[in-house]
Amino acid sequence: MHPPPPGAAMDFSQNSLFGYMEDLQELTIIERPVRRSLKTPEEIERLTVDEDLSDIERAVYLLSAGQDIQGTSVIANLPCLMRQNPAETLRRVLPKVREVLHVAGVEMQLTAAASFLTVLQEESVSIHTYAHSFLQVILLHLEHRDTGVSNAWLETLLSVIEVLPKETLRHEILNPLVSKAQLSQTVQSRLVSCKILGKLTNKFDAHTIKREILPLVKSLCQDVEYEVRSCMCRQLENIAQGIGTELTKSVVLPELIELSRDEGSSVRLAAFETLVNLLDIFDTDDRSQTILPLVKSFCEKSFKADESILISLSFHLGKLCHGLYGIFTPDQHLRFLEFYKKLCTLGLQQENGHNENQIPTQILEQEKKYISVRKNCAYNFPAMIVFVDPKNFHMELYSTFFCLCHDPEVPVRYTIAICFYEVSKLLNSGVYLIHKELITLLQDESLEVLDALIDHLPEILELMSTGGESSVQENKLLSLPDLIPALTAAEQRAAASLKWRTHEKLLQKYACLPHVISSDQIYYRFLQRMFTIMMTNNVLPVQKAASRTLCIFLRYNRKQEQRHEVIQKLIEQLGQGKSYWNRLRFLDTCECIIEIFSKSFFCKYFFLPVIELTHDPVANVRMKLCCLLPKVKSTLKIPADKHLLQQLEMCVRKLLCQEKDKDVLAIVKRTVLELDRMEMSMDAFQKKFYEKDLLDQEKEREELLLLEMEQLEKEKQQNDGRPMSDKTFEKKRRDTKTPAALPKSLPVAVAGPSSGTSSTSKEIKKSKLIRSQSFNNQAFHAKYGNLDKCTSKSSAAAYTPSVSAKTSVISLTDNSFRTRNANSVPASFSPNTPLPSTSRGTGNSADAKSSGKDAQPRKATFLNI
């Protein structure tokens, strides 16, 4: 229908009404008679089979008297019959299959080809038996009049050739192939012969190939039909690999040169691609004297008369650059580079505009071709960086890279986003040159481009933060001023879309941010967003990804005040939230905390809030808690946490006695059995738990080091009322005598009740200072990505966090996590508000060390375990 334009007055004239009536008649639904039953009684009678027949007898009956659909079903079930009773299937069923296939339709033929291949792959019978029973059937239907059926049987035959013995191949396939490849045969027969010859080459010795196969190859390369010549040309690569270098240079190369000048464009294209794939076989003389002139000819003709080769040429540019590297003269090198640059902008410049005589269909096809060319150029961009040398990137290729990143077509930008990490690695110290392009792709309107970029986002950001003109840690953010806005905008676009997997992946990759930007910037710009996602997003995997990333942000936060506020918010808004869904997410978060943090950290802040959920009114929450209890118990150490163990056992006993929900009670009973079988970890190292205890001790050392570094920062800032210079600060730390190894007996590893005596407090402070100095003077290192595997590692990876002063370079405007003074903080979020804690005393004394607010934030980069 064609409604009147908006705002126009309705025309009720007679002509207009007749027009509307005609439009309505087009929408009239024509009633069709509907059959009340799908099959008549007679048809049902013909399709009925005696239930007492065996599988073999039923198959024979259906192949003899059944309908086509029943015969097709039997053939599809042939592999199953071969597994159950191969002898009877070969004796009774297979002969019937041969008879049916003579007059079978396309569907049955395709089913038979697939079933024969399955029988071969499952090795239901020996190769000799298979060749005797199935091979002739396959060869008989190779030249079926339907191309799809012929190709299906050919694929089955090519798989059979891989396993057949040489004698069988010679008598059953190679000898008949001599007559099948003659000009007197059909084009379909000659095409099949080409593909079989390419497969046979690897099965015979060089002498047999030279005497029996190469004459057929030459004949088919000179066939009168361009389809046959093109097909044979594409098999020359397999033949060259079978006959060796000498025969390739004397036999295959001349044929390729002749085919590259063929009148058929598809033949020339096949010759070009085969030459590129065989570059490694030829020596330097062949490349410079024979292949290079051919490549130059292809490049010249591609723009003038043969645009069909442009797509292939652009796709194989990387291989050409690698294979011909060192052969180009400076002039040829420059001309080839200019040719690549021209391809990168093909279809975008005015001179490549459309001819006025072209019709819209031709214009559309040409645009698609140009997009494919630019996409292939983006795919080969890393190879072109190697071709020009990364040192010359800015002068030679930066403008081209800029164009590809800003290309109007999504497939081009998607491809360059995939290659961005490779480009960053190749540029190394020159990676600062492409900072703006990273921001551009992060802000791309297409989520496909963003999804391709974030696959290697942690590695890219690591290169960006450590590379560039200056590798000084405190200056790394100055080179990425727009990074944080770009990252937040990318997350918001992903959240607003329906592509939740992209959103989940992006949140997972955000776990690398503590190694790129300061903890203050993460606290103000990302932490509140993680909370919002956990509490409002409707997709469970996205919520869990946000939960885990938040835990990692908390793990590397530098300020005790901020850490306390995040913990308080987790407990109050999630663990004690009104929505049972939030309480479930709290348990997910606690599971991540058990994995990422030390045992003492979990017991101090989260043990009590977790076991309080045993009284939750919602059965699903209690059920999830029961599944988590074994992990909760694994965080306890005896005898220091004996009172916590008693509380846990008391909660479990209450669940056993008072639980009314049968599903929860069943899980409680299973959990009790699992808890009883668990062996408790002791304060002292045990042999069976040595690796886990060592890993936990390393986590605890790192957590204590955060507190120590915060205190040292404050001392530095308060030195003479001005910030201490980095050199003075580091010299002061080096002047302190540092032991060569970490002390074996640590108060934090052997956890116990806090001591109120001043002497114990002094010893603890002294021990922690020694640990801090020793920890910072040992060369421990591990990638942040291993954090996800920390619970399953066979040995703990130690490392040295690098400490560096940093002044925040971005205005912190997020109001939801604003730094608070004591007078302005609500009671629920005040740093002085006591958090749920247990009797592990080392954490309490450490927390008391630093409660003030930093005047100048600093950044410490931690590499995860």
Coordinates of N, CA, C and O in Angstrom, one line a residue, residues 516-566:
V516 N 47.8 -0.4 34.5 CA 47.9 0.6 33.5 C 47.6 2.0 34.1 O 48.3 2.9 33.8
I517 N 46.6 2.1 34.9 CA 46.2 3.4 35.5 C 46.3 3.3 37.0 O 46.3 2.2 37.6
S518 N 46.2 4.4 37.7 CA 46.3 4.5 39.1 C 45.1 3.9 39.8 O 44.0 4.0 39.3
S519 N 45.3 3.5 41.1 CA 44.1 3.0 41.8 C 43.1 4.1 42.1 O 41.9 3.8 42.2
D520 N 43.5 5.3 42.3 CA 42.6 6.4 42.5 C 41.7 6.6 41.3 O 40.5 6.7 41.4
Q521 N 42.2 6.5 40.1 CA 41.4 6.6 38.9 C 40.4 5.4 38.7 O 39.3 5.6 38.3
I522 N 40.9 4.3 39.1 CA 40.0 3.1 39.0 C 38.9 3.3 40.1 O 37.7 3.0 39.8
Y523 N 39.3 3.8 41.3 CA 38.3 3.9 42.3 C 37.2 4.9 41.9 O 36.0 4.7 42.2
Y524 N 37.6 6.0 41.3 CA 36.6 7.1 41.0 C 35.8 6.8 39.7 O 34.7 7.3 39.6
R525 N 36.5 6.1 38.8 CA 35.9 6.0 37.4 C 35.3 4.7 37.1 O 34.5 4.5 36.2
F526 N 35.7 3.6 37.8 CA 35.3 2.3 37.4 C 34.6 1.5 38.5 O 33.7 0.6 38.3
L527 N 35.0 1.7 39.8 CA 34.4 0.9 40.9 C 32.9 1.0 41.0 O 32.2 0.0 41.1
Q528 N 32.4 2.2 41.0 CA 31.0 2.4 41.2 C 30.2 1.8 40.0 O 29.1 1.3 40.2
R529 N 30.9 1.9 38.8 CA 30.2 1.2 37.6 C 30.1 -0.3 37.8 O 29.1 -0.9 37.4
M530 N 31.1 -0.9 38.4 CA 31.1 -2.3 38.7 C 29.9 -2.7 39.6 O 29.2 -3.6 39.5
F531 N 29.8 -1.8 40.7 CA 28.7 -2.0 41.6 C 27.3 -1.9 40.9 O 26.4 -2.7 41.1
T532 N 27.2 -0.9 40.1 CA 25.9 -0.7 39.4 C 25.6 -1.9 38.5 O 24.4 -2.3 38.5
I533 N 26.6 -2.4 37.8 CA 26.3 -3.6 36.9 C 25.9 -4.8 37.8 O 25.0 -5.5 37.4
M534 N 26.6 -5.0 38.9 CA 26.3 -6.1 39.7 C 24.9 -6.1 40.3 O 24.2 -7.1 40.4
M535 N 24.4 -4.9 40.5 CA 23.1 -4.7 41.1 C 21.9 -4.5 40.2 O 20.8 -4.7 40.5
T536 N 22.2 -4.1 38.9 CA 21.1 -3.7 38.0 C 21.1 -4.5 36.7 O 20.0 -4.6 36.1
N537 N 22.2 -5.1 36.3 CA 22.2 -5.8 35.0 C 21.4 -7.1 35.1 O 21.4 -7.7 36.2
N538 N 20.8 -7.4 34.0 CA 19.9 -8.6 34.1 C 20.6 -9.9 33.5 O 20.0 -10.9 33.5
V539 N 21.8 -9.8 33.1 CA 22.5 -10.9 32.5 C 23.5 -11.5 33.5 O 24.4 -10.8 34.0
L540 N 23.4 -12.7 33.9 CA 24.2 -13.3 35.0 C 25.7 -13.3 34.7 O 26.5 -13.0 35.5
P541 N 26.1 -13.8 33.5 CA 27.5 -13.8 33.2 C 28.1 -12.4 33.2 O 29.3 -12.3 33.7
V542 N 27.4 -11.4 32.9 CA 27.9 -10.0 32.9 C 28.1 -9.6 34.4 O 29.1 -9.0 34.8
Q543 N 27.1 -10.0 35.2 CA 27.2 -9.6 36.7 C 28.4 -10.3 37.3 O 29.1 -9.7 38.1
K544 N 28.6 -11.6 37.0 CA 29.8 -12.3 37.5 C 31.1 -11.7 37.0 O 32.1 -11.7 37.8
A545 N 31.1 -11.3 35.8 CA 32.4 -10.7 35.3 C 32.6 -9.4 36.0 O 33.8 -9.1 36.4
A546 N 31.6 -8.6 36.2 CA 31.8 -7.3 37.0 C 32.2 -7.6 38.4 O 33.1 -6.9 39.0
S547 N 31.7 -8.7 39.0 CA 32.0 -9.0 40.4 C 33.5 -9.4 40.5 O 34.2 -8.9 41.4
R548 N 34.0 -10.2 39.6 CA 35.4 -10.6 39.6 C 36.3 -9.4 39.3 O 37.3 -9.3 40.0
T549 N 35.9 -8.6 38.4 CA 36.8 -7.4 38.1 C 36.8 -6.5 39.3 O 37.9 -5.9 39.6
L550 N 35.7 -6.3 40.0 CA 35.7 -5.5 41.2 C 36.6 -6.0 42.2 O 37.3 -5.3 42.9
C551 N 36.6 -7.3 42.4 CA 37.5 -8.0 43.4 C 39.0 -7.7 43.1 O 39.8 -7.4 43.9
I552 N 39.3 -7.7 41.8 CA 40.7 -7.4 41.4 C 41.0 -6.0 41.6 O 42.1 -5.6 42.0
F553 N 40.1 -5.1 41.3 CA 40.3 -3.7 41.6 C 40.5 -3.5 43.1 O 41.4 -2.7 43.5
L554 N 39.8 -4.1 44.0 CA 39.9 -4.1 45.4 C 41.3 -4.6 45.8 O 42.0 -4.1 46.7
R555 N 41.7 -5.7 45.2 CA 43.0 -6.4 45.5 C 44.2 -5.4 45.3 O 45.1 -5.5 46.1
Y556 N 44.1 -4.5 44.3 CA 45.2 -3.6 44.1 C 45.0 -2.2 44.4 O 45.7 -1.3 44.0
N557 N 43.9 -1.9 45.2 CA 43.7 -0.6 45.6 C 44.7 -0.2 46.6 O 45.1 -0.9 47.5
R558 N 45.2 1.1 46.5 CA 46.4 1.5 47.3 C 46.0 2.1 48.7 O 46.9 2.4 49.5
K559 N 44.7 2.5 48.9 CA 44.3 3.3 50.1 C 43.4 2.5 51.0 O 42.4 1.9 50.5
Q560 N 43.8 2.4 52.2 CA 43.0 1.6 53.2 C 41.6 2.2 53.3 O 40.6 1.4 53.5
E561 N 41.5 3.5 53.3 CA 40.2 4.1 53.5 C 39.2 3.7 52.3 O 38.1 3.4 52.6
Q562 N 39.7 3.7 51.1 CA 38.9 3.3 50.0 C 38.6 1.8 50.0 O 37.5 1.4 49.7
R563 N 39.6 1.0 50.5 CA 39.3 -0.5 50.6 C 38.2 -0.7 51.6 O 37.3 -1.5 51.3
H564 N 38.2 0.0 52.7 CA 37.2 -0.2 53.7 C 35.8 0.2 53.2 O 34.8 -0.5 53.5
E565 N 35.8 1.3 52.5 CA 34.5 1.7 51.9 C 33.9 0.7 51.0 O 32.7 0.4 51.0
V566 N 34.8 0.1 50.1 CA 34.3 -0.9 49.1 C 33.8 -2.1 49.9 O 32.8 -2.7 49.5

